[in-house]
Short mmCIF file of C-alpha atoms (C1' of nucleotides) in Angstrom, two decimals:
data_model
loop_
_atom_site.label_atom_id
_atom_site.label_comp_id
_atom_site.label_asym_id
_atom_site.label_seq_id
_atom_site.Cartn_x
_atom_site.Cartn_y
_atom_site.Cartn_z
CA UNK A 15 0.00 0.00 0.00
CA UNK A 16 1.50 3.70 -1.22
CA UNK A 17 1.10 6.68 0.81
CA UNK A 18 -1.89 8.01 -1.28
CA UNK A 19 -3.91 4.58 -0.27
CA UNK A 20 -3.29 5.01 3.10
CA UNK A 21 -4.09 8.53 3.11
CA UNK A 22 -7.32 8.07 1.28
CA UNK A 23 -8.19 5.16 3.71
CA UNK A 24 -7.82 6.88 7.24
CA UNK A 25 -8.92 10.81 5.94
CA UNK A 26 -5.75 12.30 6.17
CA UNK A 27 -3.98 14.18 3.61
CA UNK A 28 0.06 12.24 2.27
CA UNK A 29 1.73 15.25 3.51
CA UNK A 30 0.29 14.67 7.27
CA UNK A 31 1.67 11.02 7.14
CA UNK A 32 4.87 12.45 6.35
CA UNK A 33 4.60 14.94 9.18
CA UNK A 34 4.22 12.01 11.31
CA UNK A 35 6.56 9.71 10.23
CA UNK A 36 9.19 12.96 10.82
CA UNK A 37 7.55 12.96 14.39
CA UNK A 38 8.46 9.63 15.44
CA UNK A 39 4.67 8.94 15.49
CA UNK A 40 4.52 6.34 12.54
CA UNK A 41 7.17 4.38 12.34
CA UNK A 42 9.38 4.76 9.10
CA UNK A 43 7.88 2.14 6.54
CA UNK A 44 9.93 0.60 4.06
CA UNK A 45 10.43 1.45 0.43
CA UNK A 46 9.95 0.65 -2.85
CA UNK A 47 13.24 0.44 -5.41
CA UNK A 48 11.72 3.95 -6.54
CA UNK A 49 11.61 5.27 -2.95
CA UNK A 50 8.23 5.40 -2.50
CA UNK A 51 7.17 4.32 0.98
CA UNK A 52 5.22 0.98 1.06
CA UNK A 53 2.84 0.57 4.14
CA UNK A 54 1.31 -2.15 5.69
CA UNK A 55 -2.25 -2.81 7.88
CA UNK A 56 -0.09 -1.84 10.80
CA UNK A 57 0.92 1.57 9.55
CA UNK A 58 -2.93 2.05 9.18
CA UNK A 59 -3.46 0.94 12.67
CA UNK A 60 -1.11 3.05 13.75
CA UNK A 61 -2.36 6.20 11.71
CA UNK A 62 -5.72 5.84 13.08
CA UNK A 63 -5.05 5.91 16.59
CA UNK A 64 -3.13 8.93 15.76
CA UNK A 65 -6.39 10.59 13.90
CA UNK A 66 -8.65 9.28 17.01
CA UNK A 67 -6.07 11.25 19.61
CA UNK A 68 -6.07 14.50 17.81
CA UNK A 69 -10.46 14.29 17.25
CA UNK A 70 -9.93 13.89 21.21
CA UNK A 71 -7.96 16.90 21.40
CA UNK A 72 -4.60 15.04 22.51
CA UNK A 73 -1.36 17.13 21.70
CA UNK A 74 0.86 14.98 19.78
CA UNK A 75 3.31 14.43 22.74
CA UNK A 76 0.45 13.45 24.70
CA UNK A 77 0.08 10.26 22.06
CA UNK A 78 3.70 9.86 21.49
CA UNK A 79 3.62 9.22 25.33
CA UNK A 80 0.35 6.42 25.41
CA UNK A 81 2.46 5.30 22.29
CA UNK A 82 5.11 4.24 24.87
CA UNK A 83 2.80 2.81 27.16
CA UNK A 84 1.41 0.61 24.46
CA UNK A 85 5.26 -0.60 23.83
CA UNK A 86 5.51 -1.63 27.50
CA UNK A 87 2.05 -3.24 27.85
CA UNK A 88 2.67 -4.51 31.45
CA UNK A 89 2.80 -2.08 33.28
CA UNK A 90 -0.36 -0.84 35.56
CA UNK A 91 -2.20 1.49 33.06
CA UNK A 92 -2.66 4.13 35.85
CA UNK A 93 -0.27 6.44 33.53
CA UNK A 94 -3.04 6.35 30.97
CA UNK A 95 -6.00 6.83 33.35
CA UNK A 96 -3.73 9.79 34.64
CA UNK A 97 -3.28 11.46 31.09
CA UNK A 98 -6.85 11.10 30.63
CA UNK A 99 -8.04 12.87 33.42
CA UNK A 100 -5.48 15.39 33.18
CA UNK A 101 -6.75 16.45 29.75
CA UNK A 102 -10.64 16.00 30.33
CA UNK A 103 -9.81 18.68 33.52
CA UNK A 104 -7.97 20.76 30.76
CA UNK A 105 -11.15 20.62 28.42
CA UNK A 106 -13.11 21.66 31.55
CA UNK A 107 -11.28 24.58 32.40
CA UNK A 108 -11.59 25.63 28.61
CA UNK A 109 -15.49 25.55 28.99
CA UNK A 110 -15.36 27.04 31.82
CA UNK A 111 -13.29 30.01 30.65
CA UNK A 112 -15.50 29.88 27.28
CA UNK A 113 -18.52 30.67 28.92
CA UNK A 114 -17.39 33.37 31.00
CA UNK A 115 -16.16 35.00 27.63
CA UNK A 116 -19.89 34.50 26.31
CA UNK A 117 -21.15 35.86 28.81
CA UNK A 118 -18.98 38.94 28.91
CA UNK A 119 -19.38 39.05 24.88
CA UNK A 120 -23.04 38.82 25.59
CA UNK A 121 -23.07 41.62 27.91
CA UNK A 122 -20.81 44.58 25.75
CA UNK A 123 -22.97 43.63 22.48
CA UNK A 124 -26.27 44.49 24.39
CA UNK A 125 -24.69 47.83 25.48
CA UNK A 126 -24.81 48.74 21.41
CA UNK A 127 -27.12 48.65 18.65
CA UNK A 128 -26.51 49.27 14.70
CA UNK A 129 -28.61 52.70 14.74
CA UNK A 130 -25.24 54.95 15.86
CA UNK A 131 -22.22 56.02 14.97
CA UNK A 132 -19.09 54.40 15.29
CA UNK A 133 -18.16 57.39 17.78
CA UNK A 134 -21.21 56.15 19.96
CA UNK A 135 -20.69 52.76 19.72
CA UNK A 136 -21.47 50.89 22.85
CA UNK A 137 -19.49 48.31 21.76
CA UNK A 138 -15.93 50.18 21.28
CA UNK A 139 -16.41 51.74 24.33
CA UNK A 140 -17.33 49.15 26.50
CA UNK A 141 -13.84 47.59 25.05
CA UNK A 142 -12.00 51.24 25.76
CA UNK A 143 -13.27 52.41 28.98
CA UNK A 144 -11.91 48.73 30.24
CA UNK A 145 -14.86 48.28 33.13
CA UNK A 146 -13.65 44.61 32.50
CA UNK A 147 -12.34 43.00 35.65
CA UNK A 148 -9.03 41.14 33.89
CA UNK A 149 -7.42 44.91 33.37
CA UNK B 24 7.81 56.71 29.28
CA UNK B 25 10.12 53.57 28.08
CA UNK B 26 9.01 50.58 26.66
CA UNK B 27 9.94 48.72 30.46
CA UNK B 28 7.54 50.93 31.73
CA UNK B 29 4.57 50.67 29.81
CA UNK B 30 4.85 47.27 29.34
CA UNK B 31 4.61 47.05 33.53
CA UNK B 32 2.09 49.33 33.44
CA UNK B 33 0.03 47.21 31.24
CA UNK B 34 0.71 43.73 31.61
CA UNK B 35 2.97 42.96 28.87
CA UNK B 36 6.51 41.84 28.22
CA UNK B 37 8.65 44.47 25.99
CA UNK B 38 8.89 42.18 23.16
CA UNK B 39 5.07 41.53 22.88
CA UNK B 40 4.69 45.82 22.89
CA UNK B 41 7.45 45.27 19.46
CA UNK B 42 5.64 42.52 18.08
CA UNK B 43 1.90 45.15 18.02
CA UNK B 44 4.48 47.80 16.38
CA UNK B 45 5.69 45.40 14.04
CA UNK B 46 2.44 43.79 13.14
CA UNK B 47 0.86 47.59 13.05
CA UNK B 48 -1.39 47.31 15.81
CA UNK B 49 0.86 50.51 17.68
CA UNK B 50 2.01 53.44 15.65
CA UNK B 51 5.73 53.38 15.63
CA UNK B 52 6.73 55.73 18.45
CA UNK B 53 9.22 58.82 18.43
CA UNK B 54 12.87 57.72 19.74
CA UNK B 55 15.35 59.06 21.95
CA UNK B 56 18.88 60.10 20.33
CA UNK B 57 19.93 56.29 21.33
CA UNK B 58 17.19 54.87 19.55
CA UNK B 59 14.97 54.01 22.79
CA UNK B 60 11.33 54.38 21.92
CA UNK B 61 9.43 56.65 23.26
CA UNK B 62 5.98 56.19 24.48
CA UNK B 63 2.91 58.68 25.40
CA UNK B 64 -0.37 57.83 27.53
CA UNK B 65 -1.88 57.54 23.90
CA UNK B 66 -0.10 54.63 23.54
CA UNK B 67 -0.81 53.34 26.48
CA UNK B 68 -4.57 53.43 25.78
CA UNK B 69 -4.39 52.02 22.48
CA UNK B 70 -2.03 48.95 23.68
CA UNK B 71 -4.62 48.30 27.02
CA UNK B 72 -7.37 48.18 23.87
CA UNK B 73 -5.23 45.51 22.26
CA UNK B 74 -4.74 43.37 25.14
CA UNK B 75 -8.58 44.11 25.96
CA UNK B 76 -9.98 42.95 22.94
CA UNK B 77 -7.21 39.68 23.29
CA UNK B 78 -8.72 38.43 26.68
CA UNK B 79 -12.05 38.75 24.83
CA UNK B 80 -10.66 36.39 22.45
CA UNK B 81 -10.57 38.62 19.35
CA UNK B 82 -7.95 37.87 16.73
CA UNK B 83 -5.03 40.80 15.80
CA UNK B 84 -6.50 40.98 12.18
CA UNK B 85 -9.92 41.31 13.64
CA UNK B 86 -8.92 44.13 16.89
CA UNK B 87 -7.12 45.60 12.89
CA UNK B 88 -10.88 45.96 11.49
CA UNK B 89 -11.89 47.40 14.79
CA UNK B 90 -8.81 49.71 14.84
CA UNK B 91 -10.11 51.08 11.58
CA UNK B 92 -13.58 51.60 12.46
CA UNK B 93 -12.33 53.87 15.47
CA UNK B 94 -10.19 55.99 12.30
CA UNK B 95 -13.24 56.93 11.15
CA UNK B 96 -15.78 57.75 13.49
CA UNK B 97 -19.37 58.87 11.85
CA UNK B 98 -19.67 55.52 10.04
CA UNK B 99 -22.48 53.58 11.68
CA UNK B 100 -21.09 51.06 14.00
CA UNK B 101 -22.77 47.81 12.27
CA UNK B 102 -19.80 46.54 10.99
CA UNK B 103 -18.64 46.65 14.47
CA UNK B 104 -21.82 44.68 16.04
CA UNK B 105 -21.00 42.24 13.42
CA UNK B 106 -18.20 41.53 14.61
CA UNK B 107 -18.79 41.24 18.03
CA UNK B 108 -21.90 39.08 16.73
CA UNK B 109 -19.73 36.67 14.29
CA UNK B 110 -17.01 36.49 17.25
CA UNK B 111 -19.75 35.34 19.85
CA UNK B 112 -21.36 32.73 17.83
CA UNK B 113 -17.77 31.44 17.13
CA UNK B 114 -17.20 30.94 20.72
CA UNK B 115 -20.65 29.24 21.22
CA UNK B 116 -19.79 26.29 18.41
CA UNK B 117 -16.62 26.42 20.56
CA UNK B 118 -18.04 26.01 23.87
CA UNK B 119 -20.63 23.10 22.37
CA UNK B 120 -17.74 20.91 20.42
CA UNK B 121 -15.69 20.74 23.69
CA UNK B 122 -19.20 19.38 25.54
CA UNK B 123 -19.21 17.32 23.33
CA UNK B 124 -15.98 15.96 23.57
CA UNK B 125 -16.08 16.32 27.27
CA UNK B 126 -18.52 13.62 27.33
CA UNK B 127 -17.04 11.61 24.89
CA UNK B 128 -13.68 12.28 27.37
CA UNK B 129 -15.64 11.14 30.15
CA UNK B 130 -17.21 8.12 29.09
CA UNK B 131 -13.92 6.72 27.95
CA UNK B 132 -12.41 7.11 30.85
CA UNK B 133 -15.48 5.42 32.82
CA UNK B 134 -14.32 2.15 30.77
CA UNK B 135 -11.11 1.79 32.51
CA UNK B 136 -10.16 2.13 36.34
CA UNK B 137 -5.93 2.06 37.94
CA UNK B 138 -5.72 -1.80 38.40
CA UNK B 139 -5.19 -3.18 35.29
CA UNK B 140 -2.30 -3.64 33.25
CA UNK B 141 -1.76 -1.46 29.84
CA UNK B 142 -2.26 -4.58 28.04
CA UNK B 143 -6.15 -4.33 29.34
CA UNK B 144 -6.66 -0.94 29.32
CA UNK B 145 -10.34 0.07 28.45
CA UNK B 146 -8.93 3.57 27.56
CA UNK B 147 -6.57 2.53 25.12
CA UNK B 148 -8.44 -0.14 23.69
CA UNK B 149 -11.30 2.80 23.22
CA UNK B 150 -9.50 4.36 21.27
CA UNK B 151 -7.83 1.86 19.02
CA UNK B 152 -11.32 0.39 18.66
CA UNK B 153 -12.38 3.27 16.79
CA UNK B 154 -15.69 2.97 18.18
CA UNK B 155 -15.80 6.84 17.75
CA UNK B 156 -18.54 7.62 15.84
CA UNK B 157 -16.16 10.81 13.92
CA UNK B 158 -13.89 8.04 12.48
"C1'" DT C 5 36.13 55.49 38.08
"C1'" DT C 6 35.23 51.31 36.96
"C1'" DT C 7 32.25 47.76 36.64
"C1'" DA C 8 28.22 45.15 36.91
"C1'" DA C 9 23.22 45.03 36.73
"C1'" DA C 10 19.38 46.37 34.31
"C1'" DC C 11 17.63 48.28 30.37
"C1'" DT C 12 17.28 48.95 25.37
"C1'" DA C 13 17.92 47.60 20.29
"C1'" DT C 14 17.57 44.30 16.11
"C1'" DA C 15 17.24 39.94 13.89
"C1'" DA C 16 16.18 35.31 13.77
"C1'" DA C 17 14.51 30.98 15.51
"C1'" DG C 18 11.10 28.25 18.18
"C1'" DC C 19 6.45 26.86 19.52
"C1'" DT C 20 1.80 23.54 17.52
"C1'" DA C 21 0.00 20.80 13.97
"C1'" DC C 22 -0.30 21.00 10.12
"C1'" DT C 23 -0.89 23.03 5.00
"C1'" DA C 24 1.00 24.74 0.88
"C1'" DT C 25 4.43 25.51 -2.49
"C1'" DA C 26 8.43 24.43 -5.38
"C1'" DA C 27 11.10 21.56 -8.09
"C1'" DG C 28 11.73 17.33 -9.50
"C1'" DG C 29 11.57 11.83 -10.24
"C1'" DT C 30 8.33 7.63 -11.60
"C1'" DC C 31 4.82 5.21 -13.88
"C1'" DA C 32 0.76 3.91 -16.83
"C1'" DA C 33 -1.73 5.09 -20.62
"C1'" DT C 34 -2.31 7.47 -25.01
"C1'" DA D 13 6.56 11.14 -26.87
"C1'" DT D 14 3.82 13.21 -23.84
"C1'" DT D 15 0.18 13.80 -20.65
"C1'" DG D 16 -1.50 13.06 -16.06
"C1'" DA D 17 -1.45 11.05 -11.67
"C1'" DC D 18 1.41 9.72 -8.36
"C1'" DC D 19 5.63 9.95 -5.56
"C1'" DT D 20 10.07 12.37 -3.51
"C1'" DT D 21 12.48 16.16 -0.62
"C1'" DA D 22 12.98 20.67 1.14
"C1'" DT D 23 11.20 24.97 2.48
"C1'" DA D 24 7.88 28.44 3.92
"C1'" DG D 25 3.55 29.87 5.80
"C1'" DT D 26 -0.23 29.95 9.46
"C1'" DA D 27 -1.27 32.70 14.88
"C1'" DG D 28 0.51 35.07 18.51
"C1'" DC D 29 3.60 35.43 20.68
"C1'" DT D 30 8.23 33.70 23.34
"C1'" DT D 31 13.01 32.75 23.29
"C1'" DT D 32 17.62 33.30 21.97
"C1'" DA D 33 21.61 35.72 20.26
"C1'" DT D 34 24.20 39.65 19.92
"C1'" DA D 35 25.15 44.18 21.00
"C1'" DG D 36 24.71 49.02 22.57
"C1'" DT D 37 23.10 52.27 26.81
"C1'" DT D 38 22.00 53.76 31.24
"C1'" DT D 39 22.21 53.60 36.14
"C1'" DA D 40 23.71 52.36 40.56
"C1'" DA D 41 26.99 50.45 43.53
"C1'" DA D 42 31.97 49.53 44.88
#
DNA sequence: TTTAAACTATAAAGCTACTATAAGGTCAAT
DNA sequence: ATTGACCTTATAGTAGCTTTATAGTTTAAA
């Protein structure tokens, strides 16, 4: 299997396999006389845990490290469980501190409507005047 | 005023003050004979508006557009609600992809607990299942 | 007065996770 | 023989800074 079958198979574009391999996240296949990289079921394996990772927002140091738990597989998984939680608290503090920003967003657009000059603008000068708590 | 003291008095490290300048976000200031720049409470304002629209998320080419409605003051100010408007919805498909992943997080992480080996993790075997609906 | 700390300057590289572009080699079909 | 689709590497661009390198300037202490 070439790059461009792989790439079509798991959704990703050639250069992103590339990008990977150059990561240390897919290992380096072999190649053809030609040069051209020849993968096997593995590699695809391998490329879709990748893809399933980054949909669940894992940095790609945070699956190069379950990558090394996988190569070590008995050890207690508490690692894992550990990097899990770790990153579902991160996602919590991000929707946390996303709906405080709606809120505030929420609040300077209703101080404005589109019947005034820019020089009235509720808007700009809720921004200016800086009655925001952070500054 | 000095660059070390503006950027104390708002919040900012020097460089970050340069980078605005460079990226024309702050007018170039007038320098001393040595070349320090030189900075006035205008600036000051203008660089707290930068950092003001930041924390409300806004992007440098956007608190640009915004910069330019304030250069020209007896437009009306819809272009500037639509902003704000565009920005907030952005931040509400934000806030409801990382639910959504929050629970996806979550449920994961209910398959496995700390006593098992790597080899029987339910987290990792989650995701190499690919029983992810997205892939 | 010298010297060291603290400040300033510019330019360039590094960060994340790709994406895009350039310039070229390979292969099958026409 | 040439077109088109595929492959190769290397390099640059994206956002918003941060870091590093190198060097000149000011200020305070010894």
């Amino acid at each position: 299997m070439r790059i461009g079958q792989l790439a079509q198979l798991v959704g990703v574009e050639t250069q992103t396999i590339r990008f990977y391999e150059q990561q240390g996240l897919l290992p380096p296949p072999d190649r053809q006389d030609n040069g051209y990289r020849v993968y096997t079921e593995k590699h695809g394996e391998g490329l879709a845990f990748i893809r399933r990772c980054r949909i669940l927002g894992l940095s790609l140091a945070e699956i190069h490290e379950l990558q090394s738990y996988q190569d070590d597989p008995h050890q207690p998984c508490t690692a894992v469980n550990a990097l899990l939680d770790d990153h579902i608290s991160h996602v919590r503090s991000q929707i946390t501190a996303l709906q405080a920003l709606e809120k505030q967003l929420v609040s300077l657009r209703a101080s404005c409507n589109d019947d005034r000059e820019v020089e009235a603008c509720g808007v700009l000068a809720g921004i200016s005047e800086g009655n925001m708590h952070q500054l």
